[in-house]
Amino acid sequence: MYDIVIIGAGPAGLTAAVYARRAGKSVLVLEKAGFGGQITYSHKIENFPSAQSISGTELADKMMEQAIAQGADIELEEALEIEKTGEGFLIKTDFSEYGCKAVIIATGAKHRTLGVEGEEKFIGSGISFCAVCDGAFYEGKEVAVIGGGNSALVEASLLAETCKKITIVQNLPHLTGEKKVAEALLNRDNVEVIYSTVVDSFKGDSDLEAVILKAEDGSLSELSVDGVFVAIGLAPDNKAFEAFADLDKYGYIDSDETCTTKTEGIFTAGDCRKKQVRQITTAVADGAVAALGACAYIDSK
């Protein structure tokens, strides 16, 4: 039996692992997809203390190496269910089961989709969510970026380095991302923004050929592109744990800065919880708080 099982190996989960190990607790980190979480999609990070400029992948690797060096166990398994036991909790995964005294849910969030006609059909055949992963396929080509927040601006900035033209489609009359990033992007000759417009559907046979856009007045237009990057934010993935942690109307775990849940012994950290700001720095702060809370809980028993 482990002292603490951490569900999720993003910045919050890996920070929690470091703090828990330094407090002398045995730790298992479970990750269902890729170590590092959403930061691995960022080609350049310039707002993390101590690193003037670092790629998301490099930062994730450093965090994971530190957690492992501290003695944390890490397994690539998906946590499917939490069960309360007499000794604590049982975490059931797609491969095994693990007992523990305390749990930290740090599942982060996943990419939101538009939910329009043709989207599901063309995911992987013209529609992507990650410029770092798929941007190289569109070198010298024309692409659209859907969204106007920080996620979209980061994607567009990366794509603008190699693509012939970037068309940003924003549903509001202005961009909502960081002003400095937006200004730099709009100064590029190969970037255009279509405001107050939404995606109606996607068009094509086996591969994506065009995006059908709908303006505020309801009129439709066709934008021919080689690819589309959907960047409209993230959605939490907490449904499997709602019996132990209350969720708000958006699906985020309803927890405050103490990172506690409605269940004693279960804590939460990072982007999966209800909060105003979702950044790497706020995720690692949550990880520290949750780990110290879990350690104190175990010590009190």
PDB file of C-alpha atoms in Angstrom:
ATOM      1  CA  MET A   1       0.000   0.000   0.000  1.00  0.00           C
ATOM      2  CA  TYR A   2       1.198   3.487  -0.902  1.00  0.00           C
ATOM      3  CA  ASP A   3       0.832   6.490   1.352  1.00  0.00           C
ATOM      4  CA  ILE A   4      -0.348   8.661  -1.548  1.00  0.00           C
ATOM      5  CA  VAL A   5      -1.545   7.920  -5.068  1.00  0.00           C
ATOM      6  CA  ILE A   6      -1.481  10.922  -7.389  1.00  0.00           C
ATOM      7  CA  ILE A   7      -3.734  10.762 -10.445  1.00  0.00           C
ATOM      8  CA  GLY A   8      -2.131  12.824 -13.191  1.00  0.00           C
ATOM      9  CA  ALA A   9       1.481  13.589 -14.106  1.00  0.00           C
ATOM     10  CA  GLY A  10       1.255  17.212 -15.143  1.00  0.00           C
ATOM     11  CA  PRO A  11       2.985  20.042 -13.257  1.00  0.00           C
ATOM     12  CA  ALA A  12       0.546  19.759 -10.320  1.00  0.00           C
ATOM     13  CA  GLY A  13       0.871  15.995  -9.943  1.00  0.00           C
ATOM     14  CA  LEU A  14       4.646  15.910 -10.344  1.00  0.00           C
ATOM     15  CA  THR A  15       5.119  18.778  -7.869  1.00  0.00           C
ATOM     16  CA  ALA A  16       2.889  16.961  -5.402  1.00  0.00           C
ATOM     17  CA  ALA A  17       5.048  13.870  -5.841  1.00  0.00           C
ATOM     18  CA  VAL A  18       8.223  15.805  -5.022  1.00  0.00           C
ATOM     19  CA  TYR A  19       6.726  17.394  -1.896  1.00  0.00           C
ATOM     20  CA  ALA A  20       5.220  14.133  -0.661  1.00  0.00           C
ATOM     21  CA  ARG A  21       8.477  12.233  -1.139  1.00  0.00           C
ATOM     22  CA  ARG A  22      10.451  14.922   0.671  1.00  0.00           C
ATOM     23  CA  ALA A  23       8.003  14.474   3.547  1.00  0.00           C
ATOM     24  CA  GLY A  24       8.930  10.791   3.631  1.00  0.00           C
ATOM     25  CA  LYS A  25       5.737   9.415   2.116  1.00  0.00           C
ATOM     26  CA  SER A  26       5.598   6.599  -0.450  1.00  0.00           C
ATOM     27  CA  VAL A  27       4.117   7.896  -3.694  1.00  0.00           C
ATOM     28  CA  LEU A  28       2.673   6.461  -6.887  1.00  0.00           C
ATOM     29  CA  VAL A  29       1.855   8.743  -9.828  1.00  0.00           C
ATOM     30  CA  LEU A  30      -0.626   7.434 -12.416  1.00  0.00           C
ATOM     31  CA  GLU A  31      -0.792   8.998 -15.879  1.00  0.00           C
ATOM     32  CA  LYS A  32      -3.083   7.796 -18.670  1.00  0.00           C
ATOM     33  CA  ALA A  33      -1.626   9.706 -21.631  1.00  0.00           C
ATOM     34  CA  GLY A  34       1.611  11.711 -21.649  1.00  0.00           C
ATOM     35  CA  PHE A  35       3.816  12.845 -18.795  1.00  0.00           C
ATOM     36  CA  GLY A  36       3.800  16.621 -18.392  1.00  0.00           C
ATOM     37  CA  GLY A  37       0.191  17.292 -19.325  1.00  0.00           C
ATOM     38  CA  GLN A  38      -0.739  20.334 -21.398  1.00  0.00           C
ATOM     39  CA  ILE A  39       2.665  22.014 -21.068  1.00  0.00           C
ATOM     40  CA  THR A  40       4.100  19.546 -23.569  1.00  0.00           C
ATOM     41  CA  TYR A  41       2.056  21.332 -26.244  1.00  0.00           C
ATOM     42  CA  SER A  42       3.904  24.627 -25.633  1.00  0.00           C
ATOM     43  CA  HIS A  43       6.963  25.083 -27.836  1.00  0.00           C
ATOM     44  CA  LYS A  44       8.218  27.989 -25.741  1.00  0.00           C
ATOM     45  CA  ILE A  45       7.536  28.957 -22.120  1.00  0.00           C
ATOM     46  CA  GLU A  46       8.828  32.329 -20.934  1.00  0.00           C
ATOM     47  CA  ASN A  47       6.841  32.951 -17.749  1.00  0.00           C
ATOM     48  CA  PHE A  48       8.041  30.136 -15.506  1.00  0.00           C
ATOM     49  CA  PRO A  49      10.417  31.343 -12.746  1.00  0.00           C
ATOM     50  CA  SER A  50      14.103  30.382 -13.185  1.00  0.00           C
ATOM     51  CA  ALA A  51      13.714  29.585 -16.904  1.00  0.00           C
ATOM     52  CA  GLN A  52      14.015  32.580 -19.213  1.00  0.00           C
ATOM     53  CA  SER A  53      12.875  30.404 -22.107  1.00  0.00           C
ATOM     54  CA  ILE A  54      12.202  26.673 -22.115  1.00  0.00           C
ATOM     55  CA  SER A  55      10.104  24.281 -24.173  1.00  0.00           C
ATOM     56  CA  GLY A  56       7.148  22.594 -22.522  1.00  0.00           C
ATOM     57  CA  THR A  57       8.590  19.176 -23.247  1.00  0.00           C
ATOM     58  CA  GLU A  58      11.908  20.046 -21.635  1.00  0.00           C
ATOM     59  CA  LEU A  59      10.207  21.463 -18.548  1.00  0.00           C
ATOM     60  CA  ALA A  60       8.007  18.370 -18.263  1.00  0.00           C
ATOM     61  CA  ASP A  61      11.049  16.119 -18.538  1.00  0.00           C
ATOM     62  CA  LYS A  62      12.824  18.032 -15.784  1.00  0.00           C
ATOM     63  CA  MET A  63       9.792  17.789 -13.502  1.00  0.00           C
ATOM     64  CA  MET A  64       9.422  14.063 -14.095  1.00  0.00           C
ATOM     65  CA  GLU A  65      13.142  13.421 -13.585  1.00  0.00           C
ATOM     66  CA  GLN A  66      12.998  15.295 -10.290  1.00  0.00           C
ATOM     67  CA  ALA A  67      10.004  13.287  -9.066  1.00  0.00           C
ATOM     68  CA  ILE A  68      11.689  10.016  -9.988  1.00  0.00           C
ATOM     69  CA  ALA A  69      14.960  11.111  -8.388  1.00  0.00           C
ATOM     70  CA  GLN A  70      13.059  11.796  -5.172  1.00  0.00           C
ATOM     71  CA  GLY A  71      11.806   8.201  -5.227  1.00  0.00           C
ATOM     72  CA  ALA A  72       8.287   8.464  -6.643  1.00  0.00           C
ATOM     73  CA  ASP A  73       6.930   5.530  -8.635  1.00  0.00           C
ATOM     74  CA  ILE A  74       5.305   6.440 -11.951  1.00  0.00           C
ATOM     75  CA  GLU A  75       3.025   4.209 -14.007  1.00  0.00           C
ATOM     76  CA  LEU A  76       1.404   4.824 -17.394  1.00  0.00           C
ATOM     77  CA  GLU A  77      -2.095   3.680 -16.438  1.00  0.00           C
ATOM     78  CA  GLU A  78      -5.544   5.293 -16.441  1.00  0.00           C
ATOM     79  CA  ALA A  79      -7.293   5.637 -13.090  1.00  0.00           C
ATOM     80  CA  LEU A  80     -10.858   4.521 -13.719  1.00  0.00           C
ATOM     81  CA  GLU A  81     -12.365   4.420 -10.255  1.00  0.00           C
ATOM     82  CA  ILE A  82     -11.761   5.244  -6.596  1.00  0.00           C
ATOM     83  CA  GLU A  83     -13.161   2.920  -3.942  1.00  0.00           C
ATOM     84  CA  LYS A  84     -13.246   3.615  -0.199  1.00  0.00           C
ATOM     85  CA  THR A  85     -11.760   0.840   1.931  1.00  0.00           C
ATOM     86  CA  GLY A  86     -11.172   0.284   5.621  1.00  0.00           C
ATOM     87  CA  GLU A  87      -7.511   1.213   5.273  1.00  0.00           C
ATOM     88  CA  GLY A  88      -8.019   4.159   2.946  1.00  0.00           C
ATOM     89  CA  PHE A  89      -8.705   3.968  -0.784  1.00  0.00           C
ATOM     90  CA  LEU A  90      -8.364   1.559  -3.678  1.00  0.00           C
ATOM     91  CA  ILE A  91      -7.518   3.019  -7.085  1.00  0.00           C
ATOM     92  CA  LYS A  92      -8.641   0.815  -9.958  1.00  0.00           C
ATOM     93  CA  THR A  93      -6.857   1.369 -13.270  1.00  0.00           C
ATOM     94  CA  ASP A  94      -7.087  -0.176 -16.719  1.00  0.00           C
ATOM     95  CA  PHE A  95      -4.289  -2.569 -15.721  1.00  0.00           C
ATOM     96  CA  SER A  96      -4.203  -2.987 -11.963  1.00  0.00           C
ATOM     97  CA  GLU A  97      -5.346  -1.861  -8.501  1.00  0.00           C
ATOM     98  CA  TYR A  98      -3.435   0.170  -5.922  1.00  0.00           C
ATOM     99  CA  GLY A  99      -4.195   0.761  -2.275  1.00  0.00           C
ATOM    100  CA  CYS A 100      -3.321   4.040  -0.570  1.00  0.00           C
ATOM    101  CA  LYS A 101      -4.007   6.160   2.477  1.00  0.00           C
ATOM    102  CA  ALA A 102      -4.651   9.406   0.563  1.00  0.00           C
ATOM    103  CA  VAL A 103      -5.369  10.472  -3.020  1.00  0.00           C
ATOM    104  CA  ILE A 104      -4.497  13.598  -4.984  1.00  0.00           C
ATOM    105  CA  ILE A 105      -6.556  14.153  -8.139  1.00  0.00           C
ATOM    106  CA  ALA A 106      -4.491  16.175 -10.606  1.00  0.00           C
ATOM    107  CA  THR A 107      -6.036  15.139 -13.905  1.00  0.00           C
ATOM    108  CA  GLY A 108      -5.703  18.531 -15.572  1.00  0.00           C
ATOM    109  CA  ALA A 109      -7.948  19.266 -18.535  1.00  0.00           C
ATOM    110  CA  LYS A 110      -8.328  18.230 -22.184  1.00  0.00           C
ATOM    111  CA  HIS A 111      -8.924  20.140 -25.399  1.00  0.00           C
ATOM    112  CA  ARG A 112     -12.442  21.399 -26.008  1.00  0.00           C
ATOM    113  CA  THR A 113     -14.125  20.652 -29.314  1.00  0.00           C
ATOM    114  CA  LEU A 114     -16.549  22.780 -31.327  1.00  0.00           C
ATOM    115  CA  GLY A 115     -19.227  20.113 -31.670  1.00  0.00           C
ATOM    116  CA  VAL A 116     -20.121  21.077 -35.235  1.00  0.00           C
ATOM    117  CA  GLU A 117     -20.796  19.001 -38.332  1.00  0.00           C
ATOM    118  CA  GLY A 118     -17.701  17.356 -39.800  1.00  0.00           C
ATOM    119  CA  GLU A 119     -15.418  18.011 -36.836  1.00  0.00           C
ATOM    120  CA  GLU A 120     -15.176  14.439 -35.614  1.00  0.00           C
ATOM    121  CA  LYS A 121     -14.745  13.161 -39.186  1.00  0.00           C
ATOM    122  CA  PHE A 122     -11.714  15.338 -39.910  1.00  0.00           C
ATOM    123  CA  ILE A 123      -9.853  15.101 -36.592  1.00  0.00           C
ATOM    124  CA  GLY A 124      -6.504  13.720 -37.670  1.00  0.00           C
ATOM    125  CA  SER A 125      -7.297  14.422 -41.339  1.00  0.00           C
ATOM    126  CA  GLY A 126      -7.086  18.192 -41.360  1.00  0.00           C
ATOM    127  CA  ILE A 127      -8.209  19.136 -37.862  1.00  0.00           C
ATOM    128  CA  SER A 128      -5.656  19.247 -35.060  1.00  0.00           C
ATOM    129  CA  PHE A 129      -5.409  20.605 -31.520  1.00  0.00           C
ATOM    130  CA  CYS A 130      -1.630  20.879 -31.268  1.00  0.00           C
ATOM    131  CA  ALA A 131       0.626  23.032 -33.437  1.00  0.00           C
ATOM    132  CA  VAL A 132       3.720  21.587 -31.759  1.00  0.00           C
ATOM    133  CA  CYS A 133       2.612  18.088 -32.726  1.00  0.00           C
ATOM    134  CA  ASP A 134       1.240  18.711 -36.216  1.00  0.00           C
ATOM    135  CA  GLY A 135       2.399  22.150 -37.347  1.00  0.00           C
ATOM    136  CA  ALA A 136       5.261  20.750 -39.436  1.00  0.00           C
ATOM    137  CA  PHE A 137       2.740  19.067 -41.749  1.00  0.00           C
ATOM    138  CA  TYR A 138       1.480  22.489 -42.863  1.00  0.00           C
ATOM    139  CA  GLU A 139       4.742  24.229 -43.714  1.00  0.00           C
ATOM    140  CA  GLY A 140       4.138  26.620 -46.603  1.00  0.00           C
ATOM    141  CA  LYS A 141       0.391  26.006 -46.472  1.00  0.00           C
ATOM    142  CA  GLU A 142      -2.691  27.951 -45.371  1.00  0.00           C
ATOM    143  CA  VAL A 143      -4.364  27.098 -42.061  1.00  0.00           C
ATOM    144  CA  ALA A 144      -7.064  28.436 -39.776  1.00  0.00           C
ATOM    145  CA  VAL A 145      -6.872  28.751 -36.007  1.00  0.00           C
ATOM    146  CA  ILE A 146     -10.209  28.721 -34.212  1.00  0.00           C
ATOM    147  CA  GLY A 147     -10.280  30.823 -31.040  1.00  0.00           C
ATOM    148  CA  GLY A 148      -8.971  34.134 -29.746  1.00  0.00           C
ATOM    149  CA  GLY A 149      -7.658  33.372 -26.263  1.00  0.00           C
ATOM    150  CA  ASN A 150      -4.141  32.555 -25.121  1.00  0.00           C
ATOM    151  CA  SER A 151      -4.323  28.985 -26.412  1.00  0.00           C
ATOM    152  CA  ALA A 152      -5.218  30.167 -29.905  1.00  0.00           C
ATOM    153  CA  LEU A 153      -2.612  32.928 -29.948  1.00  0.00           C
ATOM    154  CA  VAL A 154       0.154  30.547 -28.925  1.00  0.00           C
ATOM    155  CA  GLU A 155      -0.880  28.082 -31.630  1.00  0.00           C
ATOM    156  CA  ALA A 156      -1.088  30.827 -34.259  1.00  0.00           C
ATOM    157  CA  SER A 157       2.300  32.281 -33.265  1.00  0.00           C
ATOM    158  CA  LEU A 158       4.001  28.946 -33.756  1.00  0.00           C
ATOM    159  CA  LEU A 159       2.246  28.228 -37.050  1.00  0.00           C
ATOM    160  CA  ALA A 160       3.025  31.706 -38.402  1.00  0.00           C
ATOM    161  CA  GLU A 161       6.727  30.828 -38.353  1.00  0.00           C
ATOM    162  CA  THR A 162       6.344  28.285 -41.161  1.00  0.00           C
ATOM    163  CA  CYS A 163       2.870  28.523 -42.697  1.00  0.00           C
ATOM    164  CA  LYS A 164       2.050  30.628 -45.742  1.00  0.00           C
ATOM    165  CA  LYS A 165      -1.022  32.177 -44.136  1.00  0.00           C
ATOM    166  CA  ILE A 166      -2.845  31.980 -40.810  1.00  0.00           C
ATOM    167  CA  THR A 167      -6.495  32.951 -40.495  1.00  0.00           C
ATOM    168  CA  ILE A 168      -7.718  33.316 -36.930  1.00  0.00           C
ATOM    169  CA  VAL A 169     -11.474  32.873 -36.509  1.00  0.00           C
ATOM    170  CA  GLN A 170     -12.747  34.532 -33.334  1.00  0.00           C
ATOM    171  CA  ASN A 171     -16.366  34.538 -32.148  1.00  0.00           C
ATOM    172  CA  LEU A 172     -15.955  37.886 -30.362  1.00  0.00           C
ATOM    173  CA  PRO A 173     -15.208  41.360 -31.808  1.00  0.00           C
ATOM    174  CA  HIS A 174     -11.742  41.278 -30.216  1.00  0.00           C
ATOM    175  CA  LEU A 175      -9.012  38.859 -29.192  1.00  0.00           C
ATOM    176  CA  THR A 176      -9.043  37.855 -25.524  1.00  0.00           C
ATOM    177  CA  GLY A 177      -5.506  36.515 -25.152  1.00  0.00           C
ATOM    178  CA  GLU A 178      -2.450  38.241 -23.715  1.00  0.00           C
ATOM    179  CA  LYS A 179      -2.116  41.711 -25.260  1.00  0.00           C
ATOM    180  CA  LYS A 180       1.618  41.478 -25.959  1.00  0.00           C
ATOM    181  CA  VAL A 181       1.239  38.163 -27.783  1.00  0.00           C
ATOM    182  CA  ALA A 182      -1.755  39.447 -29.752  1.00  0.00           C
ATOM    183  CA  GLU A 183       0.067  42.600 -30.867  1.00  0.00           C
ATOM    184  CA  ALA A 184       3.103  40.643 -32.034  1.00  0.00           C
ATOM    185  CA  LEU A 185       0.886  38.250 -33.947  1.00  0.00           C
ATOM    186  CA  LEU A 186      -1.158  40.977 -35.657  1.00  0.00           C
ATOM    187  CA  ASN A 187       2.046  42.637 -36.860  1.00  0.00           C
ATOM    188  CA  ARG A 188       2.838  39.599 -38.998  1.00  0.00           C
ATOM    189  CA  ASP A 189       2.081  39.912 -42.718  1.00  0.00           C
ATOM    190  CA  ASN A 190       0.792  36.351 -42.951  1.00  0.00           C
ATOM    191  CA  VAL A 191      -1.807  36.619 -40.177  1.00  0.00           C
ATOM    192  CA  GLU A 192      -5.431  37.691 -40.632  1.00  0.00           C
ATOM    193  CA  VAL A 193      -8.260  37.735 -38.074  1.00  0.00           C
ATOM    194  CA  ILE A 194     -11.954  37.237 -38.829  1.00  0.00           C
ATOM    195  CA  TYR A 195     -13.946  38.640 -35.893  1.00  0.00           C
ATOM    196  CA  SER A 196     -17.491  37.998 -34.649  1.00  0.00           C
ATOM    197  CA  THR A 197     -17.670  34.749 -36.588  1.00  0.00           C
ATOM    198  CA  VAL A 198     -18.159  31.101 -35.630  1.00  0.00           C
ATOM    199  CA  VAL A 199     -17.539  27.803 -37.350  1.00  0.00           C
ATOM    200  CA  ASP A 200     -20.726  26.343 -38.813  1.00  0.00           C
ATOM    201  CA  SER A 201     -19.238  23.123 -40.204  1.00  0.00           C
ATOM    202  CA  PHE A 202     -16.282  21.517 -41.929  1.00  0.00           C
ATOM    203  CA  LYS A 203     -16.281  20.497 -45.583  1.00  0.00           C
ATOM    204  CA  GLY A 204     -14.396  17.853 -47.515  1.00  0.00           C
ATOM    205  CA  ASP A 205     -14.327  14.286 -48.760  1.00  0.00           C
ATOM    206  CA  SER A 206     -11.618  12.132 -47.161  1.00  0.00           C
ATOM    207  CA  ASP A 207      -9.560  15.173 -46.119  1.00  0.00           C
ATOM    208  CA  LEU A 208     -10.597  18.621 -44.949  1.00  0.00           C
ATOM    209  CA  GLU A 209     -11.032  21.147 -47.743  1.00  0.00           C
ATOM    210  CA  ALA A 210     -12.752  24.146 -46.197  1.00  0.00           C
ATOM    211  CA  VAL A 211     -14.360  25.681 -43.131  1.00  0.00           C
ATOM    212  CA  ILE A 212     -17.906  26.990 -43.391  1.00  0.00           C
ATOM    213  CA  LEU A 213     -18.145  30.182 -41.324  1.00  0.00           C
ATOM    214  CA  LYS A 214     -21.216  31.915 -39.937  1.00  0.00           C
ATOM    215  CA  ALA A 215     -21.218  35.676 -39.321  1.00  0.00           C
ATOM    216  CA  GLU A 216     -23.306  37.500 -36.718  1.00  0.00           C
ATOM    217  CA  ASP A 217     -26.036  38.172 -39.265  1.00  0.00           C
ATOM    218  CA  GLY A 218     -26.303  34.458 -40.009  1.00  0.00           C
ATOM    219  CA  SER A 219     -24.672  34.634 -43.430  1.00  0.00           C
ATOM    220  CA  LEU A 220     -22.386  31.760 -44.417  1.00  0.00           C
ATOM    221  CA  SER A 221     -19.022  31.917 -46.146  1.00  0.00           C
ATOM    222  CA  GLU A 222     -16.412  29.355 -47.136  1.00  0.00           C
ATOM    223  CA  LEU A 223     -12.772  29.522 -46.092  1.00  0.00           C
ATOM    224  CA  SER A 224     -10.509  27.189 -48.071  1.00  0.00           C
ATOM    225  CA  VAL A 225      -7.640  25.914 -45.933  1.00  0.00           C
ATOM    226  CA  ASP A 226      -5.204  23.027 -45.796  1.00  0.00           C
ATOM    227  CA  GLY A 227      -5.702  22.512 -42.076  1.00  0.00           C
ATOM    228  CA  VAL A 228      -7.456  23.775 -38.965  1.00  0.00           C
ATOM    229  CA  PHE A 229      -6.204  24.068 -35.400  1.00  0.00           C
ATOM    230  CA  VAL A 230      -8.986  24.218 -32.813  1.00  0.00           C
ATOM    231  CA  ALA A 231      -7.825  26.179 -29.771  1.00  0.00           C
ATOM    232  CA  ILE A 232     -10.889  27.127 -27.713  1.00  0.00           C
ATOM    233  CA  GLY A 233      -9.632  26.118 -24.315  1.00  0.00           C
ATOM    234  CA  LEU A 234      -9.752  23.066 -22.131  1.00  0.00           C
ATOM    235  CA  ALA A 235     -12.317  20.892 -20.385  1.00  0.00           C
ATOM    236  CA  PRO A 236     -11.765  18.895 -17.156  1.00  0.00           C
ATOM    237  CA  ASP A 237     -11.914  15.109 -17.020  1.00  0.00           C
ATOM    238  CA  ASN A 238     -13.293  14.455 -13.535  1.00  0.00           C
ATOM    239  CA  LYS A 239     -16.445  12.432 -14.162  1.00  0.00           C
ATOM    240  CA  ALA A 240     -14.938   9.223 -12.761  1.00  0.00           C
ATOM    241  CA  PHE A 241     -14.367  10.887  -9.374  1.00  0.00           C
ATOM    242  CA  GLU A 242     -17.633  12.765  -8.822  1.00  0.00           C
ATOM    243  CA  ALA A 243     -18.692  10.393  -6.013  1.00  0.00           C
ATOM    244  CA  PHE A 244     -15.796  11.680  -3.914  1.00  0.00           C
ATOM    245  CA  ALA A 245     -15.406  15.269  -5.147  1.00  0.00           C
ATOM    246  CA  ASP A 246     -18.164  17.763  -5.946  1.00  0.00           C
ATOM    247  CA  LEU A 247     -18.017  19.175  -9.468  1.00  0.00           C
ATOM    248  CA  ASP A 248     -19.138  22.638 -10.550  1.00  0.00           C
ATOM    249  CA  LYS A 249     -21.375  23.192 -13.575  1.00  0.00           C
ATOM    250  CA  TYR A 250     -18.370  23.070 -15.887  1.00  0.00           C
ATOM    251  CA  GLY A 251     -17.076  19.791 -14.492  1.00  0.00           C
ATOM    252  CA  TYR A 252     -14.211  21.212 -12.444  1.00  0.00           C
ATOM    253  CA  ILE A 253     -13.656  19.905  -8.909  1.00  0.00           C
ATOM    254  CA  ASP A 254     -15.222  22.368  -6.493  1.00  0.00           C
ATOM    255  CA  SER A 255     -12.287  23.130  -4.224  1.00  0.00           C
ATOM    256  CA  ASP A 256     -10.648  26.240  -2.815  1.00  0.00           C
ATOM    257  CA  GLU A 257      -7.012  27.127  -2.166  1.00  0.00           C
ATOM    258  CA  THR A 258      -6.749  24.372   0.437  1.00  0.00           C
ATOM    259  CA  CYS A 259      -7.096  21.823  -2.394  1.00  0.00           C
ATOM    260  CA  THR A 260      -9.444  19.684  -0.280  1.00  0.00           C
ATOM    261  CA  THR A 261     -12.559  17.867  -1.505  1.00  0.00           C
ATOM    262  CA  LYS A 262     -15.747  16.766   0.235  1.00  0.00           C
ATOM    263  CA  THR A 263     -14.015  13.463   1.083  1.00  0.00           C
ATOM    264  CA  GLU A 264     -11.405  13.346   3.833  1.00  0.00           C
ATOM    265  CA  GLY A 265      -8.172  11.989   2.451  1.00  0.00           C
ATOM    266  CA  ILE A 266      -8.855  13.029  -1.143  1.00  0.00           C
ATOM    267  CA  PHE A 267      -7.250  16.230  -2.404  1.00  0.00           C
ATOM    268  CA  THR A 268      -7.077  17.949  -5.776  1.00  0.00           C
ATOM    269  CA  ALA A 269      -4.552  20.110  -7.589  1.00  0.00           C
ATOM    270  CA  GLY A 270      -4.019  21.961 -10.838  1.00  0.00           C
ATOM    271  CA  ASP A 271      -6.245  22.731 -13.799  1.00  0.00           C
ATOM    272  CA  CYS A 272      -8.852  20.111 -12.886  1.00  0.00           C
ATOM    273  CA  ARG A 273     -10.075  22.180  -9.940  1.00  0.00           C
ATOM    274  CA  LYS A 274     -12.260  25.292  -9.879  1.00  0.00           C
ATOM    275  CA  LYS A 275     -10.013  28.369  -9.978  1.00  0.00           C
ATOM    276  CA  GLN A 276      -9.608  31.781 -11.552  1.00  0.00           C
ATOM    277  CA  VAL A 277      -6.126  31.369 -13.055  1.00  0.00           C
ATOM    278  CA  ARG A 278      -4.766  28.266 -14.791  1.00  0.00           C
ATOM    279  CA  GLN A 279      -1.029  28.571 -15.339  1.00  0.00           C
ATOM    280  CA  ILE A 280       1.964  26.316 -14.706  1.00  0.00           C
ATOM    281  CA  THR A 281       2.823  28.369 -11.634  1.00  0.00           C
ATOM    282  CA  THR A 282      -0.655  27.981 -10.149  1.00  0.00           C
ATOM    283  CA  ALA A 283      -0.589  24.256 -10.901  1.00  0.00           C
ATOM    284  CA  VAL A 284       2.712  23.684  -9.094  1.00  0.00           C
ATOM    285  CA  ALA A 285       1.459  25.782  -6.175  1.00  0.00           C
ATOM    286  CA  ASP A 286      -1.600  23.546  -5.947  1.00  0.00           C
ATOM    287  CA  GLY A 287       0.637  20.487  -6.075  1.00  0.00           C
ATOM    288  CA  ALA A 288       2.592  21.661  -3.057  1.00  0.00           C
ATOM    289  CA  VAL A 289      -0.555  22.550  -1.102  1.00  0.00           C
ATOM    290  CA  ALA A 290      -2.282  19.261  -1.892  1.00  0.00           C
ATOM    291  CA  ALA A 291       0.794  17.183  -1.026  1.00  0.00           C
ATOM    292  CA  LEU A 292       1.321  18.909   2.307  1.00  0.00           C
ATOM    293  CA  GLY A 293      -2.397  18.535   3.056  1.00  0.00           C
ATOM    294  CA  ALA A 294      -2.298  14.823   2.241  1.00  0.00           C
ATOM    295  CA  CYS A 295       0.809  14.328   4.392  1.00  0.00           C
ATOM    296  CA  ALA A 296      -0.832  16.122   7.321  1.00  0.00           C
ATOM    297  CA  TYR A 297      -3.952  13.993   6.884  1.00  0.00           C
ATOM    298  CA  ILE A 298      -1.933  10.768   6.976  1.00  0.00           C
ATOM    299  CA  ASP A 299       0.088  11.923   9.981  1.00  0.00           C
ATOM    300  CA  SER A 300      -3.100  12.731  11.898  1.00  0.00           C
ATOM    301  CA  LYS A 301      -4.366   9.173  11.681  1.00  0.00           C
TER     302      LYS A 301
END
